[in-house]
Amino acid sequence: MAYLAQLGALTDELVASLATAAQDTAEGRKRQAADRESALRGIRFHSFLRTNQFDVEDQLKGYDERFRVIGRESLADALGERLAALEAHRNKWTPDVLRFILDLADQPAQKSDLRNLDLLYESEPDEQAPRLTWQEIAKEDGWNAERAIWRDIDYSPSSGDEDEEDQFAASDDESLRTDTTAEEEHQRTAKDLTKPVDGVAPLKVTRESQAWRNTNPTRDDGRRAKKVPISSLQLLREALFMLAGLKTTLFNEKCDPVNIYQLSGVSWDTYNSLVTSFSECGRKLAPLRAFATTTQKIPLLQVFQDSLQRALASLDRNLSAIQQRFTSLERDEVVTLMGIMAELGPSLTPLYSLSTIVRQLQEERNPHAFRYLELLFDGVGIAQLEGNIAAYRLLGDIFFDCFQVYLKPIRLWMEEGRLLPGDRTFFIAELPTKLPLPQIWKDQFNLLRTPEGTLHAPRFLRPAINRIFTTGKSIVVLKHLKHRGPSRNDGQTNEPPMDFSSVCPEHLEFAPFSELFSAAFQAWIQSKHHTASATLRGLLFNSYGLSQSLDALQQVYFMSDGSKADAFASAIFRHLDSLSTSWKDRFTLTEIAQEAFSPSVESYRLSADISSQGLRHGGLVARSTVRLSLPALRLTYRLNWPVQIIVPDAAVSQGYQPIFTFLLQTRRAITVLTHPILGFSSGGSAEEPDRPVIYHLVRTKLLWFCNTVMTYLTSLVLAPNAGKLRESLRDAPDVDDMISAHSSFITRISNEACQGPKLEPIRECILDVFDLAIKVEDARRTELTRLAEEEEEITRLSAMSSPFKTSTQGRGRRSLHATPKKKDRSERVNDSEDDSDWEAELRKSTTASGKKSHAAVLKELHADFERHLRFVAGGLRGVARASRDEAAVNWDLLAEMLEVGIGD
């Protein structure tokens, strides 16, 4: 409000200074009010305020003064020169630009270097520097070896060979002539083919050797088409061209043989079988060459394409070597097509496996980018099983080359806790919104899954996905804890190599590839996982008090310290029994809890509250049962956010809180039954001679039952499991295992403490027994009140019938007030003024409007107890025998403990 008042005053001053209309007239005042409202609205709701140019000038002057004070006058002068030069180019955005530059400034007095200003000037060309010439470029790049590139061709009709030679000689540089080698001088050109050699023109010979390509099939006498004969050398050359992916005459675009040709001197069936073998090889290589020419934008597919191109280049070199043997004859060569097939076999067989992978990729609909990694992984294993060593090594090398690209986001995640933006091939995704720190571990990052529910990751990596995921999250948490995790350089130094020669050495070639890879990758992950997990575990235990937090939770929710738990519970029960509304006040509850547990826990972390369910019931209804008031009481112990990663809020509300409520309900029943029993120790009346016996029997059995349940919870459920939890947390290798251990602990104690859904009827029956304890106590109080009223009435009647009325009436009045004090006031903790109304309501609710005697009520309560006890014991036995849960042993043990109290 002070800000708005100040803003309104400034707006009034602004409008008054700019107003032009007469202010003393009604119209002028109306116009001024409208201008003020418009200006005030514009100022209040303007989201992007302009920069204060005066503030910018003051800051620049401050920098100038500061530079001169610390002795950097040159820097101050340079700043003044540039500000003066800026004045000539000033516009309305100049203050905003200067503000932006000032915001980017980082200690300019210490970090500014005037030598950097020289980089803003363009350097003048050095006249003395040597200039690069075309002759030097030609010599360096080998252009001088291509003489025809320097020839100036005249396309006029009168030009001839001699003119071309003269023009070439005139344009050719002297340096190029001197560098020409003897081999280049004898290089063959198209013109050389026209010169006769030994009386025969080479061009004519070449045309005659290729005449079969244009020869049409002739027909025999039966009008059947004859095959065009070809030689073995021609078939070999065409087959090699086809395998190299070039266009040929004997094979079409699909690598199928053209049926109009036939090898000379060979039957059609033999030729067809031979040419079909070459055709089949070409068809297997066609997918590889087609994929190698496509454009890929995903890095994973780019590296796979590059590997394919290298494999095909190796094949092309082998094909060229074979062609060279038959073109540059150094010795006599016999053309054997079957021999060439056998020679190309070791080079082609590994490529067939690659072709199968590419064909599978093309046949699948919308495959993932890492799908080819899975196919390569399977192909390596199959090649190893088949004993195809060449394919095993080729596929292995390609797999690890491609896997190195997939390792980059994994390494970045495990070393720096970062994800590459826009990477759809990685299996981890981050939520676009930042969550609270306790939820970072569980909800900030997620594993991607397919619509079918499988992980969006290569199949061979799935066993290690959780460790990768955990390591990255550990790094993220360490960053939020302002702790420096393992650096990237350290991780690269210690990580084992992931290449084919290291993972699959020659002496282990018979070991399964999947096991070799799994062992190597687990070692690679362990080199990064162990350091991050150990660092985070150490911080949780040593710096953020995980053990101390667990102790505090056990003292508050599990009531491990009996004296503090009694102090807390007795204060709550006093407020309930007195029908005071303060038990619904969260401030009072918080004060009680902090006062009770303060010696052992940090009290500022502890608070209490009451749910809306507990506010709907009155005081009498709330104290008459353990089902309404006590479950509504909620304790909250605030943990450090790193500890909340292990102990989330859901675990406290769904695990610790129900156990606390059950323990509080048990204590409520025990406390009610352990009040002094004055007034019920004497013998019964003539109408109810066995009343004290029944009361003591029911009270003893209820105390035994409640103490048995309490002993079972504290000695057989909470204490042993708490010890196991500490051991599990100490032995857990990473945070996920710690979370799992604590989650298992919560599930285990909930089941063993009868809080699970399987034992819900049994738990409700136990609560019925606790309510019986309250009913027994209420019935006792009601009976004491009735006896006191009867004694008062008898005393009053005796005083009225006595001849000494004055003195007797006085004694009667004294007796009227003394009897309740003796029999009732010493046992009640009620301090309210309406004691009589409360006793009346209590008696009415307990004895059903006085229709049943106290002994009859006790007998009914005893019968109800026996029925409930049999149901609880038998139910526990049945569930324990029918269940395979770990808690079944404890259920059976509790049933055995309760069966002791079942009478014949």
CSV table of C-alpha atoms in Angstrom, one decimal, residues 450-799:
chain,number,residue,atom,x,y,z
A,450,THR,CA,7.7,-47.3,-26.1
A,451,PRO,CA,3.9,-47.6,-26.4
A,452,GLU,CA,4.4,-51.3,-25.7
A,453,GLY,CA,6.1,-50.5,-22.4
A,454,THR,CA,9.7,-51.5,-23.3
A,455,LEU,CA,12.6,-49.2,-22.7
A,456,HIS,CA,13.5,-46.9,-25.6
A,457,ALA,CA,17.1,-48.2,-25.7
A,458,PRO,CA,19.1,-50.8,-27.4
A,459,ARG,CA,18.2,-54.3,-26.2
A,460,PHE,CA,21.8,-55.2,-25.2
A,461,LEU,CA,22.0,-52.1,-22.9
A,462,ARG,CA,18.9,-52.7,-20.9
A,463,PRO,CA,20.5,-54.7,-18.1
A,464,ALA,CA,22.7,-51.6,-17.4
A,465,ILE,CA,20.1,-48.9,-17.9
A,466,ASN,CA,19.3,-48.5,-14.3
A,467,ARG,CA,22.9,-48.0,-13.3
A,468,ILE,CA,23.4,-45.4,-16.0
A,469,PHE,CA,20.3,-43.6,-15.0
A,470,THR,CA,21.3,-43.7,-11.3
A,471,THR,CA,24.8,-42.4,-12.0
A,472,GLY,CA,23.6,-39.4,-13.9
A,473,LYS,CA,21.0,-38.5,-11.3
A,474,SER,CA,23.7,-38.7,-8.6
A,475,ILE,CA,25.8,-36.2,-10.5
A,476,VAL,CA,22.7,-33.9,-10.8
A,477,VAL,CA,22.1,-34.1,-7.1
A,478,LEU,CA,25.8,-33.5,-6.3
A,479,LYS,CA,25.6,-30.3,-8.4
A,480,HIS,CA,22.6,-29.1,-6.5
A,481,LEU,CA,24.5,-29.8,-3.3
A,482,LYS,CA,27.3,-27.5,-4.6
A,483,HIS,CA,29.7,-30.5,-4.5
A,484,ARG,CA,32.1,-31.1,-7.3
A,485,GLY,CA,31.5,-34.6,-8.7
A,486,PRO,CA,34.0,-36.7,-10.7
A,487,SER,CA,35.4,-34.6,-13.6
A,488,ARG,CA,35.1,-35.7,-17.2
A,489,ASN,CA,38.8,-35.9,-17.6
A,490,ASP,CA,39.1,-38.2,-14.6
A,491,GLY,CA,36.4,-40.5,-16.0
A,492,GLN,CA,38.0,-40.7,-19.4
A,493,THR,CA,41.4,-41.5,-17.9
A,494,ASN,CA,40.0,-44.4,-15.8
A,495,GLU,CA,37.4,-45.8,-18.2
A,496,PRO,CA,38.4,-49.0,-20.1
A,497,PRO,CA,38.6,-48.8,-23.9
A,498,MET,CA,35.5,-49.9,-25.8
A,499,ASP,CA,36.8,-51.1,-29.2
A,500,PHE,CA,36.7,-54.5,-30.8
A,501,SER,CA,40.4,-55.4,-30.3
A,502,SER,CA,40.1,-54.6,-26.5
A,503,VAL,CA,36.7,-56.2,-25.9
A,504,CYS,CA,37.2,-59.2,-28.1
A,505,PRO,CA,40.9,-60.2,-28.1
A,506,GLU,CA,42.1,-63.0,-30.2
A,507,HIS,CA,42.7,-65.4,-27.3
A,508,LEU,CA,39.0,-65.1,-26.4
A,509,GLU,CA,37.5,-65.6,-29.8
A,510,PHE,CA,35.5,-68.7,-28.6
A,511,ALA,CA,33.9,-66.8,-25.7
A,512,PRO,CA,30.4,-65.6,-26.5
A,513,PHE,CA,30.4,-62.0,-27.8
A,514,SER,CA,27.4,-61.0,-25.7
A,515,GLU,CA,29.2,-62.0,-22.5
A,516,LEU,CA,32.4,-60.2,-23.6
A,517,PHE,CA,30.5,-57.1,-24.3
A,518,SER,CA,28.5,-57.3,-21.1
A,519,ALA,CA,31.6,-57.7,-19.0
A,520,ALA,CA,33.4,-54.8,-20.8
A,521,PHE,CA,30.4,-52.5,-20.6
A,522,GLN,CA,29.8,-53.2,-16.9
A,523,ALA,CA,33.5,-52.3,-16.2
A,524,TRP,CA,33.1,-49.1,-18.2
A,525,ILE,CA,30.0,-48.2,-16.2
A,526,GLN,CA,31.6,-49.1,-12.9
A,527,SER,CA,34.4,-46.7,-13.6
A,528,LYS,CA,31.9,-43.9,-13.5
A,529,HIS,CA,29.2,-45.2,-11.3
A,530,HIS,CA,31.2,-46.1,-8.3
A,531,THR,CA,32.7,-42.7,-7.7
A,532,ALA,CA,29.5,-40.7,-8.0
A,533,SER,CA,27.4,-43.1,-5.9
A,534,ALA,CA,30.1,-43.4,-3.2
A,535,THR,CA,30.4,-39.6,-3.0
A,536,LEU,CA,26.6,-39.0,-2.7
A,537,ARG,CA,26.2,-41.8,-0.1
A,538,GLY,CA,29.0,-40.3,2.0
A,539,LEU,CA,27.4,-36.9,1.8
A,540,LEU,CA,24.0,-38.3,2.9
A,541,PHE,CA,25.4,-40.0,5.9
A,542,ASN,CA,28.1,-37.6,7.0
A,543,SER,CA,27.0,-34.1,5.9
A,544,TYR,CA,23.2,-34.3,5.9
A,545,GLY,CA,22.6,-36.7,8.8
A,546,LEU,CA,20.7,-39.6,7.3
A,547,SER,CA,21.2,-41.8,10.4
A,548,GLN,CA,20.2,-39.0,12.7
A,549,SER,CA,17.0,-38.3,10.7
A,550,LEU,CA,16.1,-42.0,10.8
A,551,ASP,CA,16.6,-41.9,14.6
A,552,ALA,CA,14.3,-38.9,14.9
A,553,LEU,CA,11.6,-40.5,12.8
A,554,GLN,CA,11.7,-43.6,14.9
A,555,GLN,CA,11.4,-41.6,18.1
A,556,VAL,CA,8.6,-39.5,16.8
A,557,TYR,CA,6.5,-42.0,14.8
A,558,PHE,CA,7.6,-45.3,16.3
A,559,MET,CA,7.8,-44.1,19.9
A,560,SER,CA,11.1,-45.8,20.4
A,561,ASP,CA,11.7,-43.7,23.6
A,562,GLY,CA,8.9,-44.8,26.0
A,563,SER,CA,9.3,-41.9,28.4
A,564,LYS,CA,9.0,-39.2,25.7
A,565,ALA,CA,6.1,-41.1,24.0
A,566,ASP,CA,4.3,-41.3,27.4
A,567,ALA,CA,4.7,-37.5,27.9
A,568,PHE,CA,3.3,-36.8,24.5
A,569,ALA,CA,0.4,-39.3,24.7
A,570,SER,CA,-0.6,-38.5,28.2
A,571,ALA,CA,-1.0,-34.8,27.4
A,572,ILE,CA,-3.2,-35.6,24.4
A,573,PHE,CA,-5.3,-38.0,26.4
A,574,ARG,CA,-5.8,-35.5,29.2
A,575,HIS,CA,-7.3,-33.0,26.7
A,576,LEU,CA,-9.5,-35.7,25.3
A,577,ASP,CA,-10.8,-36.9,28.6
A,578,SER,CA,-11.5,-33.3,29.8
A,579,LEU,CA,-13.5,-32.7,26.6
A,580,SER,CA,-11.3,-29.6,26.0
A,581,THR,CA,-11.3,-28.2,22.5
A,582,SER,CA,-7.6,-27.5,22.7
A,583,TRP,CA,-6.8,-31.0,21.4
A,584,LYS,CA,-8.1,-29.7,18.0
A,585,ASP,CA,-5.7,-26.7,18.1
A,586,ARG,CA,-2.7,-27.3,15.9
A,587,PHE,CA,-0.6,-24.8,17.8
A,588,THR,CA,-1.3,-26.6,21.1
A,589,LEU,CA,-0.6,-29.9,19.5
A,590,THR,CA,2.7,-28.6,18.1
A,591,GLU,CA,3.7,-27.3,21.5
A,592,ILE,CA,2.9,-30.6,23.2
A,593,ALA,CA,4.9,-32.6,20.6
A,594,GLN,CA,7.9,-30.2,20.7
A,595,GLU,CA,8.0,-30.2,24.5
A,596,ALA,CA,7.8,-34.0,24.7
A,597,PHE,CA,10.4,-34.9,22.0
A,598,SER,CA,12.7,-31.9,22.3
A,599,PRO,CA,15.4,-33.6,24.3
A,600,SER,CA,16.2,-36.0,21.4
A,601,VAL,CA,15.1,-34.3,18.2
A,602,GLU,CA,15.4,-30.9,16.7
A,603,SER,CA,12.1,-29.4,17.9
A,604,TYR,CA,11.9,-26.7,15.1
A,605,ARG,CA,11.4,-29.5,12.6
A,606,LEU,CA,8.5,-31.0,14.4
A,607,SER,CA,4.9,-29.8,14.0
A,608,ALA,CA,1.4,-31.3,14.6
A,609,ASP,CA,-1.9,-30.8,12.9
A,610,ILE,CA,-5.4,-32.1,12.9
A,611,SER,CA,-7.2,-33.2,9.8
A,612,SER,CA,-10.7,-31.9,8.8
A,613,GLN,CA,-12.1,-35.3,9.7
A,614,GLY,CA,-11.3,-34.8,13.4
A,615,LEU,CA,-12.9,-31.4,13.5
A,616,ARG,CA,-16.4,-32.7,12.6
A,617,HIS,CA,-16.9,-34.6,15.9
A,618,GLY,CA,-17.7,-33.4,19.4
A,619,GLY,CA,-15.5,-33.9,22.4
A,620,LEU,CA,-17.6,-36.7,23.9
A,621,VAL,CA,-17.7,-38.7,20.6
A,622,ALA,CA,-14.0,-38.2,20.1
A,623,ARG,CA,-13.0,-39.5,23.5
A,624,SER,CA,-15.4,-42.5,23.3
A,625,THR,CA,-13.5,-44.3,20.5
A,626,VAL,CA,-10.0,-44.6,19.1
A,627,ARG,CA,-11.3,-44.4,15.5
A,628,LEU,CA,-12.1,-40.7,15.2
A,629,SER,CA,-9.8,-38.4,17.1
A,630,LEU,CA,-6.5,-40.2,17.1
A,631,PRO,CA,-6.3,-41.0,13.3
A,632,ALA,CA,-7.0,-37.3,12.6
A,633,LEU,CA,-3.8,-36.3,14.6
A,634,ARG,CA,-0.9,-35.8,12.2
A,635,LEU,CA,2.8,-35.3,13.1
A,636,THR,CA,5.2,-33.7,10.6
A,637,TYR,CA,8.9,-33.9,10.9
A,638,ARG,CA,10.7,-31.9,8.3
A,639,LEU,CA,13.8,-33.5,6.8
A,640,ASN,CA,16.7,-32.1,4.8
A,641,TRP,CA,15.8,-32.2,1.1
A,642,PRO,CA,18.7,-34.7,0.4
A,643,VAL,CA,17.3,-37.0,3.0
A,644,GLN,CA,13.9,-36.7,1.5
A,645,ILE,CA,15.3,-38.5,-1.6
A,646,ILE,CA,15.6,-41.6,0.6
A,647,VAL,CA,12.6,-40.9,2.8
A,648,PRO,CA,10.0,-39.1,0.7
A,649,ASP,CA,6.9,-37.5,2.0
A,650,ALA,CA,4.8,-40.4,0.6
A,651,ALA,CA,6.7,-42.9,2.8
A,652,VAL,CA,6.1,-40.8,5.9
A,653,SER,CA,2.4,-40.3,5.2
A,654,GLN,CA,1.7,-43.9,4.1
A,655,GLY,CA,4.2,-45.8,6.3
A,656,TYR,CA,5.3,-43.9,9.4
A,657,GLN,CA,2.0,-42.1,10.1
A,658,PRO,CA,-0.3,-45.3,10.2
A,659,ILE,CA,2.2,-47.0,12.5
A,660,PHE,CA,2.2,-43.9,14.8
A,661,THR,CA,-1.6,-43.8,14.8
A,662,PHE,CA,-1.8,-47.6,15.6
A,663,LEU,CA,0.7,-47.2,18.5
A,664,LEU,CA,-1.2,-44.1,19.8
A,665,GLN,CA,-4.5,-46.1,19.7
A,666,THR,CA,-2.8,-48.9,21.6
A,667,ARG,CA,-1.5,-46.5,24.2
A,668,ARG,CA,-4.9,-44.9,24.5
A,669,ALA,CA,-6.5,-48.3,25.5
A,670,ILE,CA,-3.7,-49.1,28.0
A,671,THR,CA,-3.9,-45.6,29.5
A,672,VAL,CA,-7.6,-45.8,30.0
A,673,LEU,CA,-7.3,-49.2,31.8
A,674,THR,CA,-4.5,-48.2,34.1
A,675,HIS,CA,-6.4,-45.4,36.0
A,676,PRO,CA,-6.9,-46.0,39.7
A,677,ILE,CA,-9.8,-48.3,40.5
A,678,LEU,CA,-10.8,-46.9,43.9
A,679,GLY,CA,-14.4,-47.7,44.6
A,680,PHE,CA,-14.5,-51.0,42.9
A,681,SER,CA,-12.3,-53.0,45.3
A,682,SER,CA,-15.0,-53.8,47.8
A,683,GLY,CA,-17.6,-56.5,47.4
A,684,GLY,CA,-20.7,-56.1,45.2
A,685,SER,CA,-24.2,-55.1,46.2
A,686,ALA,CA,-27.0,-57.5,47.0
A,687,GLU,CA,-28.4,-57.0,43.5
A,688,GLU,CA,-25.0,-57.5,41.8
A,689,PRO,CA,-22.8,-59.6,44.0
A,690,ASP,CA,-20.4,-60.6,41.1
A,691,ARG,CA,-19.9,-57.1,39.7
A,692,PRO,CA,-16.3,-56.5,41.0
A,693,VAL,CA,-15.2,-60.0,39.8
A,694,ILE,CA,-16.5,-59.4,36.3
A,695,TYR,CA,-15.0,-55.9,36.1
A,696,HIS,CA,-11.6,-57.1,37.2
A,697,LEU,CA,-11.8,-60.1,34.8
A,698,VAL,CA,-12.6,-57.9,31.8
A,699,ARG,CA,-10.1,-55.2,32.8
A,700,THR,CA,-7.3,-57.7,33.2
A,701,LYS,CA,-8.0,-59.4,29.9
A,702,LEU,CA,-8.1,-56.1,28.0
A,703,LEU,CA,-4.9,-55.0,29.6
A,704,TRP,CA,-3.3,-58.3,28.7
A,705,PHE,CA,-4.5,-58.0,25.1
A,706,CYS,CA,-3.3,-54.3,24.7
A,707,ASN,CA,0.1,-55.1,26.2
A,708,THR,CA,0.5,-58.1,24.0
A,709,VAL,CA,-0.2,-56.0,20.9
A,710,MET,CA,2.2,-53.3,22.1
A,711,THR,CA,4.9,-55.9,22.8
A,712,TYR,CA,4.5,-57.4,19.4
A,713,LEU,CA,4.8,-54.1,17.6
A,714,THR,CA,7.8,-52.8,19.5
A,715,SER,CA,9.8,-56.0,20.0
A,716,LEU,CA,9.0,-58.1,17.0
A,717,VAL,CA,8.2,-55.6,14.3
A,718,LEU,CA,9.7,-52.2,14.7
A,719,ALA,CA,13.0,-52.8,16.5
A,720,PRO,CA,14.3,-55.8,14.3
A,721,ASN,CA,13.2,-54.1,11.1
A,722,ALA,CA,14.8,-50.8,12.0
A,723,GLY,CA,18.1,-52.6,12.6
A,724,LYS,CA,17.8,-54.4,9.2
A,725,LEU,CA,17.1,-51.0,7.6
A,726,ARG,CA,20.3,-49.6,8.9
A,727,GLU,CA,22.4,-52.5,7.6
A,728,SER,CA,20.7,-52.4,4.2
A,729,LEU,CA,21.4,-48.6,3.9
A,730,ARG,CA,25.0,-49.1,4.9
A,731,ASP,CA,25.5,-51.9,2.3
A,732,ALA,CA,23.5,-50.3,-0.5
A,733,PRO,CA,25.8,-49.4,-3.4
A,734,ASP,CA,23.9,-46.4,-4.7
A,735,VAL,CA,20.9,-44.2,-3.9
A,736,ASP,CA,18.4,-46.2,-5.8
A,737,ASP,CA,19.3,-49.3,-3.7
A,738,MET,CA,18.9,-47.1,-0.6
A,739,ILE,CA,15.5,-45.9,-1.7
A,740,SER,CA,14.5,-49.5,-2.5
A,741,ALA,CA,15.7,-50.7,1.0
A,742,HIS,CA,13.7,-48.0,2.7
A,743,SER,CA,10.6,-48.7,0.6
A,744,SER,CA,10.9,-52.4,1.4
A,745,PHE,CA,11.2,-51.5,5.1
A,746,ILE,CA,8.0,-49.5,4.9
A,747,THR,CA,6.2,-52.3,3.2
A,748,ARG,CA,7.4,-54.9,5.6
A,749,ILE,CA,6.5,-53.1,8.8
A,750,SER,CA,3.1,-52.1,7.4
A,751,ASN,CA,2.3,-55.7,6.7
A,752,GLU,CA,3.7,-57.1,9.9
A,753,ALA,CA,1.9,-54.4,11.9
A,754,CYS,CA,-1.4,-55.4,10.3
A,755,GLN,CA,-1.7,-52.2,8.3
A,756,GLY,CA,-1.9,-53.9,4.9
A,757,PRO,CA,-5.1,-54.4,2.9
A,758,LYS,CA,-5.1,-58.2,3.6
A,759,LEU,CA,-5.4,-57.7,7.3
A,760,GLU,CA,-7.9,-54.8,7.3
A,761,PRO,CA,-10.8,-56.8,8.9
A,762,ILE,CA,-8.3,-58.1,11.6
A,763,ARG,CA,-7.1,-54.5,12.3
A,764,GLU,CA,-10.6,-53.3,12.6
A,765,CYS,CA,-11.4,-56.0,15.1
A,766,ILE,CA,-8.3,-55.0,17.1
A,767,LEU,CA,-9.6,-51.4,17.2
A,768,ASP,CA,-12.9,-52.8,18.4
A,769,VAL,CA,-11.1,-54.3,21.3
A,770,PHE,CA,-9.5,-51.0,22.1
A,771,ASP,CA,-12.9,-49.4,22.0
A,772,LEU,CA,-14.1,-52.0,24.5
A,773,ALA,CA,-11.4,-50.8,26.9
A,774,ILE,CA,-12.9,-47.3,26.7
A,775,LYS,CA,-16.4,-48.7,27.2
A,776,VAL,CA,-15.3,-50.6,30.3
A,777,GLU,CA,-13.9,-47.4,31.8
A,778,ASP,CA,-16.9,-45.4,30.8
A,779,ALA,CA,-19.2,-48.0,32.4
A,780,ARG,CA,-17.1,-47.9,35.6
A,781,ARG,CA,-17.4,-44.1,35.8
A,782,THR,CA,-21.1,-44.2,35.1
A,783,GLU,CA,-21.6,-46.8,37.9
A,784,LEU,CA,-19.6,-44.7,40.3
A,785,THR,CA,-21.6,-41.7,39.5
A,786,ARG,CA,-24.8,-43.7,40.0
A,787,LEU,CA,-23.7,-45.0,43.4
A,788,ALA,CA,-22.7,-41.5,44.5
A,789,GLU,CA,-26.1,-40.1,43.5
A,790,GLU,CA,-27.9,-42.9,45.4
A,791,GLU,CA,-25.8,-42.3,48.5
A,792,GLU,CA,-26.6,-38.6,48.3
A,793,GLU,CA,-30.3,-39.4,47.9
A,794,ILE,CA,-30.3,-41.8,50.9
A,795,THR,CA,-28.5,-39.2,53.0
A,796,ARG,CA,-31.0,-36.5,52.0
A,797,LEU,CA,-34.0,-38.7,52.8
A,798,SER,CA,-32.5,-39.8,56.1
A,799,ALA,CA,-31.9,-36.2,57.1
